[in-house]
Amino acid sequence: MSSGDIEGEPSTAAILAVDDVPANLLALSAILEPLRERVVTATSGREALAAAAHEAFAVILLDVMMPDMDGFEVLGRMRGLARNRQTPVILLTAYDLSADAMDHVQELGLVDYILKPIAPALLRSKVIALVSLYRRGEQIRRRDEALAAKDRGIAMLAHDLQSPLAVVAMSAGRL
């Protein structure tokens, strides 16, 4: 049973996996398969940006070394997209990031990075935690929307009752 089976929550969360090597995407999908979440794959930065523009993701797994647009550029551009401005991103890289690179990506909201070859249990545990936070945020957002709608309903009811109550008060005053 997926952790999304709680009342009012979607059954799966979307995870975006970005890597220019199809075998790596297949491996990521296999690693994440036990989580029973929906994995959306992209083989380039452009594909990733197009997907992120159309859908909100719980977490994004982003390869650093890609042709045309590296992971740093993709991350920077992704932060300009409203749907995924705050989405946690885990960079996947075969090399340790330099201190300057770490400072730069931390400014862009990087959550973590994992060295390749990827330890499956490590990646799954990080993704589980981030998906859980995403779901809690969505649950809070839905609750806030419901409370705001309820408040609007109460305000309308109070407004609608003012006229009849004014008539009753005026009649009571005459008596």
Coordinates of N, CA and C in Angstrom, one line a residue:
M1 N 0.8 -1.2 0.0 CA 0.0 0.0 0.0 C 0.9 1.2 0.0
S2 N 0.6 2.1 -0.9 CA 1.4 3.4 -1.0 C 1.1 4.3 0.2
S3 N 2.0 5.1 0.6 CA 1.8 6.0 1.7 C 0.8 7.1 1.3
G4 N 0.4 7.2 0.0 CA -0.5 8.2 -0.4 C -2.0 7.7 -0.3
D5 N -2.2 6.6 0.3 CA -3.6 6.1 0.5 C -4.4 6.7 1.6
I6 N -3.8 7.7 2.3 CA -4.5 8.4 3.3 C -5.6 9.2 2.7
E7 N -6.7 9.3 3.4 CA -7.9 10.0 2.9 C -7.6 11.4 2.4
G8 N -8.0 11.6 1.2 CA -7.8 13.0 0.6 C -6.5 13.2 -0.1
E9 N -5.6 12.2 -0.1 CA -4.3 12.3 -0.7 C -4.3 11.6 -2.0
P10 N -3.5 12.0 -3.0 CA -3.4 11.3 -4.2 C -2.7 10.0 -3.9
S11 N -2.9 9.0 -4.8 CA -2.3 7.7 -4.5 C -0.8 7.6 -4.8
T12 N -0.3 8.5 -5.7 CA 1.1 8.5 -6.0 C 1.6 10.0 -6.1
A13 N 2.8 10.1 -5.9 CA 3.5 11.4 -6.1 C 4.3 11.3 -7.3
A14 N 4.5 12.4 -8.0 CA 5.3 12.4 -9.2 C 6.8 12.8 -8.9
I15 N 7.7 12.0 -9.4 CA 9.1 12.2 -9.2 C 9.7 12.4 -10.6
L16 N 10.5 13.4 -10.8 CA 11.1 13.7 -12.1 C 12.6 13.2 -12.0
A17 N 13.0 12.3 -12.9 CA 14.3 11.8 -13.0 C 14.9 12.3 -14.3
V18 N 16.1 13.0 -14.2 CA 16.7 13.6 -15.4 C 18.1 13.1 -15.6
D19 N 18.3 12.5 -16.7 CA 19.7 11.9 -17.1 C 19.7 11.7 -18.6
D20 N 20.8 12.1 -19.2 CA 21.0 11.9 -20.6 C 21.3 10.5 -21.0
V21 N 21.6 9.6 -20.1 CA 21.9 8.2 -20.4 C 20.6 7.4 -20.1
P22 N 20.0 6.8 -21.1 CA 18.8 6.0 -20.9 C 19.0 4.9 -19.8
A23 N 20.1 4.2 -19.8 CA 20.4 3.1 -18.9 C 20.3 3.7 -17.4
N24 N 20.8 4.9 -17.2 CA 20.7 5.5 -15.9 C 19.3 5.8 -15.5
L25 N 18.5 6.2 -16.4 CA 17.0 6.4 -16.1 C 16.3 5.1 -15.8
L26 N 16.7 4.1 -16.5 CA 16.1 2.8 -16.2 C 16.5 2.3 -14.8
A27 N 17.8 2.5 -14.5 CA 18.3 2.1 -13.1 C 17.5 2.9 -12.1
L28 N 17.4 4.3 -12.3 CA 16.6 5.1 -11.3 C 15.2 4.6 -11.1
S29 N 14.6 4.3 -12.3 CA 13.2 3.8 -12.2 C 13.1 2.5 -11.4
A30 N 14.1 1.6 -11.6 CA 14.1 0.3 -10.9 C 14.4 0.5 -9.4
I31 N 15.2 1.5 -9.1 CA 15.5 1.8 -7.7 C 14.3 2.3 -7.0
L32 N 13.5 3.1 -7.7 CA 12.4 3.8 -7.1 C 11.1 3.0 -7.2
E33 N 11.1 1.9 -8.0 CA 9.9 1.1 -8.2 C 9.2 0.6 -6.9
P34 N 10.0 0.2 -5.9 CA 9.4 -0.3 -4.7 C 8.6 0.8 -4.0
L35 N 8.8 2.0 -4.2 CA 8.1 3.1 -3.6 C 6.7 3.3 -4.1
R36 N 6.4 2.7 -5.3 CA 5.1 2.8 -6.0 C 4.7 4.2 -6.2
E37 N 5.6 5.1 -6.6 CA 5.4 6.4 -7.0 C 5.6 6.5 -8.5
R38 N 5.0 7.5 -9.1 CA 5.1 7.7 -10.5 C 6.4 8.4 -10.8
V39 N 7.2 7.8 -11.7 CA 8.5 8.4 -12.1 C 8.4 8.9 -13.5
V40 N 8.6 10.2 -13.7 CA 8.6 10.8 -15.0 C 10.1 11.0 -15.4
T41 N 10.5 10.5 -16.6 CA 11.9 10.6 -17.0 C 12.0 11.7 -18.1
A42 N 13.2 12.3 -18.1 CA 13.6 13.2 -19.1 C 15.1 13.0 -19.4
T43 N 15.4 13.0 -20.7 CA 16.7 12.7 -21.2 C 17.6 13.9 -21.5
S44 N 17.0 15.1 -21.2 CA 17.8 16.4 -21.4 C 17.2 17.4 -20.5
G45 N 18.0 18.5 -20.3 CA 17.5 19.6 -19.5 C 16.3 20.2 -20.1
R46 N 16.2 20.3 -21.4 CA 15.0 20.9 -22.1 C 13.8 20.1 -21.8
E47 N 13.9 18.8 -21.9 CA 12.7 17.9 -21.5 C 12.3 18.1 -20.1
A48 N 13.3 18.2 -19.2 CA 13.0 18.4 -17.8 C 12.3 19.7 -17.5
L49 N 12.7 20.7 -18.2 CA 12.1 22.0 -18.0 C 10.7 22.0 -18.5
A50 N 10.5 21.3 -19.7 CA 9.1 21.2 -20.2 C 8.2 20.4 -19.3
A51 N 8.7 19.4 -18.7 CA 7.9 18.6 -17.8 C 7.6 19.4 -16.5
A52 N 8.6 20.1 -16.0 CA 8.4 20.9 -14.8 C 7.5 22.1 -15.0
A53 N 7.4 22.5 -16.2 CA 6.4 23.6 -16.5 C 5.0 23.2 -16.5
H54 N 4.8 21.9 -16.7 CA 3.4 21.4 -16.8 C 2.9 20.6 -15.6
E55 N 3.8 20.2 -14.7 CA 3.4 19.4 -13.6 C 4.3 19.7 -12.4
A56 N 3.7 19.6 -11.2 CA 4.4 19.8 -9.9 C 5.0 18.4 -9.5
F57 N 6.2 18.4 -9.1 CA 6.9 17.2 -8.7 C 7.2 17.2 -7.2
A58 N 7.1 16.1 -6.6 CA 7.5 16.0 -5.1 C 9.0 16.1 -4.9
V59 N 9.7 15.6 -5.9 CA 11.2 15.7 -5.8 C 11.7 15.5 -7.3
I60 N 12.9 16.1 -7.5 CA 13.5 16.0 -8.8 C 14.9 15.5 -8.6
L61 N 15.3 14.4 -9.4 CA 16.6 13.8 -9.4 C 17.3 14.3 -10.6
L62 N 18.4 15.0 -10.5 CA 18.9 15.7 -11.6 C 20.4 15.4 -11.8
D63 N 20.7 14.8 -13.0 CA 22.1 14.5 -13.3 C 22.8 15.8 -13.6
V64 N 24.1 15.9 -13.2 CA 24.9 17.1 -13.3 C 25.5 17.2 -14.7
M65 N 26.1 16.2 -15.2 CA 26.8 16.2 -16.5 C 25.9 15.7 -17.6
M66 N 25.4 16.7 -18.3 CA 24.6 16.5 -19.5 C 25.0 17.4 -20.6
P67 N 24.9 17.0 -21.9 CA 25.2 17.9 -23.0 C 24.2 19.0 -23.1
D68 N 24.6 20.0 -23.8 CA 23.7 21.2 -24.1 C 23.4 22.0 -22.8
M69 N 22.9 21.4 -21.8 CA 22.5 22.1 -20.6 C 22.8 21.3 -19.4
D70 N 23.8 21.7 -18.6 CA 24.2 20.8 -17.4 C 23.1 21.0 -16.3
G71 N 23.3 20.1 -15.3 CA 22.3 20.1 -14.2 C 22.3 21.4 -13.4
F72 N 23.4 22.2 -13.4 CA 23.4 23.5 -12.7 C 22.5 24.5 -13.4
E73 N 22.6 24.5 -14.7 CA 21.8 25.4 -15.5 C 20.3 25.0 -15.4
V74 N 20.0 23.7 -15.5 CA 18.6 23.2 -15.4 C 18.1 23.6 -14.1
L75 N 18.8 23.5 -13.0 CA 18.4 23.8 -11.7 C 18.1 25.3 -11.6
G76 N 18.9 26.1 -12.1 CA 18.7 27.6 -12.1 C 17.5 28.0 -12.9
R77 N 17.3 27.4 -14.0 CA 16.1 27.7 -14.8 C 14.8 27.2 -14.2
M78 N 14.9 26.0 -13.5 CA 13.8 25.4 -12.9 C 13.2 26.3 -11.7
R79 N 14.1 27.0 -11.1 CA 13.7 27.9 -10.0 C 12.9 29.1 -10.5
G80 N 12.9 29.3 -11.8 CA 12.1 30.3 -12.4 C 10.7 29.9 -12.8
L81 N 10.4 28.6 -12.6 CA 9.1 28.0 -12.9 C 8.2 28.0 -11.7
A82 N 7.1 28.5 -11.7 CA 6.2 28.6 -10.6 C 5.9 27.3 -9.9
R83 N 5.6 26.3 -10.7 CA 5.2 25.0 -10.2 C 6.3 24.3 -9.4
N84 N 7.5 24.5 -9.8 CA 8.6 23.8 -9.1 C 9.6 24.7 -8.5
R85 N 9.2 25.9 -8.2 CA 10.2 26.9 -7.6 C 10.8 26.3 -6.3
Q86 N 10.0 25.7 -5.5 CA 10.4 25.2 -4.2 C 10.6 23.7 -4.2
T87 N 10.5 23.0 -5.3 CA 10.6 21.5 -5.3 C 12.1 21.1 -4.9
P88 N 12.2 20.2 -4.0 CA 13.5 19.7 -3.6 C 14.2 19.0 -4.7
V89 N 15.5 19.3 -4.9 CA 16.3 18.7 -6.0 C 17.4 18.0 -5.4
I90 N 17.7 16.7 -5.9 CA 18.8 16.0 -5.5 C 19.7 15.8 -6.8
L91 N 20.9 16.4 -6.7 CA 21.8 16.2 -7.9 C 22.5 14.9 -7.8
L92 N 22.6 14.3 -9.0 CA 23.3 13.0 -9.1 C 24.6 13.3 -9.9
T93 N 25.7 12.9 -9.4 CA 27.0 13.2 -10.0 C 28.0 12.1 -9.8
A94 N 28.9 12.0 -10.7 CA 30.0 11.0 -10.6 C 31.2 11.6 -9.9
Y95 N 31.1 13.0 -9.6 CA 32.3 13.7 -9.0 C 31.8 14.5 -7.8
D96 N 32.7 14.6 -6.9 CA 32.5 15.5 -5.7 C 32.3 16.9 -6.2
L97 N 31.4 17.6 -5.7 CA 31.2 19.0 -6.1 C 32.2 19.9 -5.3
S98 N 32.7 20.9 -6.0 CA 33.7 21.8 -5.4 C 32.9 22.7 -4.4
A99 N 33.7 23.4 -3.5 CA 33.0 24.3 -2.6 C 32.3 25.4 -3.3
D100 N 32.9 25.9 -4.4 CA 32.2 27.0 -5.1 C 30.9 26.5 -5.8
A101 N 30.9 25.3 -6.3 CA 29.7 24.7 -6.9 C 28.7 24.4 -5.9
M102 N 29.1 23.9 -4.7 CA 28.1 23.7 -3.6 C 27.5 25.0 -3.1
D103 N 28.3 26.1 -3.0 CA 27.7 27.4 -2.6 C 26.7 27.8 -3.7
H104 N 27.0 27.7 -4.9 CA 26.1 28.1 -6.0 C 24.8 27.3 -6.0
V105 N 24.9 26.0 -5.9 CA 23.6 25.2 -5.9 C 22.9 25.3 -4.6
Q106 N 23.5 25.6 -3.5 CA 22.8 25.8 -2.3 C 21.9 27.1 -2.4
E107 N 22.5 28.1 -3.0 CA 21.7 29.3 -3.3 C 20.5 29.0 -4.1
L108 N 20.5 28.0 -5.0 CA 19.4 27.7 -5.8 C 18.4 26.7 -5.2
G109 N 18.7 26.3 -3.9 CA 17.8 25.5 -3.2 C 18.1 24.0 -3.3
L110 N 19.3 23.6 -3.6 CA 19.6 22.2 -3.7 C 19.4 21.6 -2.3
V111 N 18.8 20.4 -2.3 CA 18.6 19.7 -1.0 C 19.8 18.8 -0.7
D112 N 20.3 18.1 -1.7 CA 21.4 17.2 -1.5 C 22.0 16.8 -2.8
Y113 N 23.1 16.1 -2.7 CA 23.6 15.4 -3.9 C 24.1 14.0 -3.5
I114 N 24.0 13.2 -4.5 CA 24.4 11.8 -4.3 C 25.5 11.4 -5.4
L115 N 26.5 10.8 -4.9 CA 27.6 10.3 -5.9 C 27.2 9.0 -6.6
K116 N 27.5 9.0 -7.8 CA 27.3 7.7 -8.6 C 28.6 6.8 -8.4
P117 N 28.4 5.6 -8.4 CA 27.2 4.8 -8.5 C 26.3 5.0 -7.3
I118 N 25.0 5.0 -7.6 CA 24.0 5.4 -6.5 C 23.8 4.2 -5.6
A119 N 23.8 4.4 -4.3 CA 23.4 3.4 -3.4 C 21.8 3.4 -3.3
P120 N 21.2 2.3 -3.8 CA 19.7 2.3 -3.9 C 19.0 2.6 -2.6
A121 N 19.4 2.0 -1.5 CA 18.8 2.3 -0.2 C 18.9 3.8 0.2
L122 N 20.0 4.4 0.0 CA 20.2 5.8 0.3 C 19.3 6.7 -0.5
L123 N 19.2 6.4 -1.8 CA 18.3 7.2 -2.7 C 16.9 7.0 -2.3
R124 N 16.5 5.8 -2.1 CA 15.1 5.5 -1.7 C 14.7 6.2 -0.4
S125 N 15.6 6.2 0.6 CA 15.3 6.8 1.9 C 15.2 8.3 1.8
K126 N 16.0 8.9 1.0 CA 15.9 10.4 0.8 C 14.6 10.7 0.0
V127 N 14.3 10.0 -1.0 CA 13.1 10.2 -1.8 C 11.8 10.0 -0.9
I128 N 11.8 9.0 -0.1 CA 10.7 8.7 0.8 C 10.4 9.9 1.7
A129 N 11.5 10.4 2.3 CA 11.4 11.6 3.2 C 10.8 12.8 2.5
L130 N 11.4 13.1 1.3 CA 10.9 14.3 0.5 C 9.5 14.1 0.0
V131 N 9.1 12.9 -0.4 CA 7.7 12.7 -0.8 C 6.8 12.9 0.4
S132 N 7.2 12.4 1.5 CA 6.4 12.5 2.7 C 6.2 14.0 3.0
L133 N 7.2 14.8 3.0 CA 7.1 16.3 3.2 C 6.2 16.9 2.1
Y134 N 6.3 16.5 0.9 CA 5.5 17.0 -0.2 C 4.0 16.7 0.1
R135 N 3.7 15.5 0.5 CA 2.3 15.1 0.8 C 1.8 15.9 2.0
R136 N 2.6 16.1 3.0 CA 2.1 16.9 4.2 C 1.9 18.3 3.8
G137 N 2.7 18.9 2.9 CA 2.5 20.2 2.4 C 1.2 20.3 1.6
E138 N 0.9 19.3 0.8 CA -0.3 19.3 0.0 C -1.5 19.2 0.9
Q139 N -1.4 18.4 1.9 CA -2.5 18.2 2.9 C -2.8 19.5 3.6
I140 N -1.8 20.2 4.0 CA -1.9 21.5 4.7 C -2.5 22.5 3.7
R141 N -2.1 22.5 2.5 CA -2.6 23.4 1.5 C -4.1 23.2 1.3
R142 N -4.5 21.9 1.2 CA -5.9 21.6 1.0 C -6.8 21.9 2.2
R143 N -6.2 21.7 3.4 CA -6.9 22.1 4.6 C -7.1 23.6 4.7
D144 N -6.1 24.4 4.3 CA -6.1 25.8 4.3 C -7.2 26.3 3.3
E145 N -7.3 25.7 2.2 CA -8.3 26.1 1.2 C -9.7 25.8 1.7
A146 N -9.8 24.6 2.4 CA -11.1 24.2 2.9 C -11.6 25.2 4.0
L147 N -10.6 25.6 4.9 CA -10.9 26.6 5.9 C -11.3 27.9 5.4
A148 N -10.5 28.3 4.3 CA -10.8 29.6 3.7 C -12.2 29.6 3.1
A149 N -12.6 28.5 2.4 CA -13.9 28.4 1.9 C -15.0 28.4 2.9
K150 N -14.7 27.7 4.1 CA -15.7 27.7 5.2 C -15.8 29.2 5.7
D151 N -14.7 29.9 5.9 CA -14.8 31.3 6.4 C -15.6 32.1 5.4
R152 N -15.4 31.9 4.1 CA -16.2 32.7 3.2 C -17.7 32.4 3.3
G153 N -18.0 31.1 3.5 CA -19.4 30.7 3.7 C -20.0 31.3 5.0
I154 N -19.2 31.3 6.0 CA -19.7 32.0 7.3 C -19.9 33.5 7.1
A155 N -19.0 34.1 6.4 CA -19.1 35.5 6.2 C -20.4 35.8 5.3
M156 N -20.6 35.0 4.3 CA -21.8 35.2 3.5 C -23.1 35.0 4.3
L157 N -23.1 34.0 5.2 CA -24.2 33.7 6.0 C -24.5 34.9 7.0
A158 N -23.4 35.4 7.6 CA -23.6 36.5 8.5 C -24.1 37.7 7.8
H159 N -23.7 37.9 6.6 CA -24.2 39.1 5.8 C -25.6 38.9 5.4
D160 N -26.0 37.6 5.0 CA -27.4 37.4 4.6 C -28.3 37.5 5.8
L161 N -27.8 37.2 7.0 CA -28.7 37.3 8.2 C -28.9 38.7 8.7
Q162 N -28.1 39.6 8.3 CA -28.1 41.0 8.8 C -29.5 41.6 8.5
S163 N -30.0 41.5 7.3 CA -31.3 42.2 7.0 C -32.5 41.6 7.8
P164 N -32.6 40.3 7.8 CA -33.8 39.7 8.7 C -33.6 40.1 10.2
L165 N -32.4 40.1 10.6 CA -32.2 40.4 12.1 C -32.5 41.9 12.3
A166 N -32.2 42.7 11.4 CA -32.5 44.1 11.5 C -34.0 44.4 11.6
V167 N -34.8 43.6 10.8 CA -36.2 43.7 10.9 C -36.7 43.2 12.2
V168 N -36.2 42.1 12.7 CA -36.6 41.6 14.0 C -36.3 42.5 15.1
A169 N -35.1 43.1 15.1 CA -34.7 44.1 16.1 C -35.6 45.3 16.1
M170 N -35.9 45.8 14.9 CA -36.8 47.0 14.7 C -38.2 46.6 15.3
S171 N -38.7 45.5 14.9 CA -40.0 45.0 15.4 C -40.0 44.9 16.9
A172 N -38.9 44.3 17.5 CA -38.8 44.2 18.9 C -38.8 45.5 19.6
G173 N -38.1 46.5 19.0 CA -38.1 47.8 19.5 C -39.5 48.5 19.6
R174 N -40.3 48.2 18.6 CA -41.6 48.8 18.5 C -42.5 48.1 19.6
L175 N -42.3 46.9 19.9 CA -43.1 46.2 20.9 C -42.8 46.7 22.2

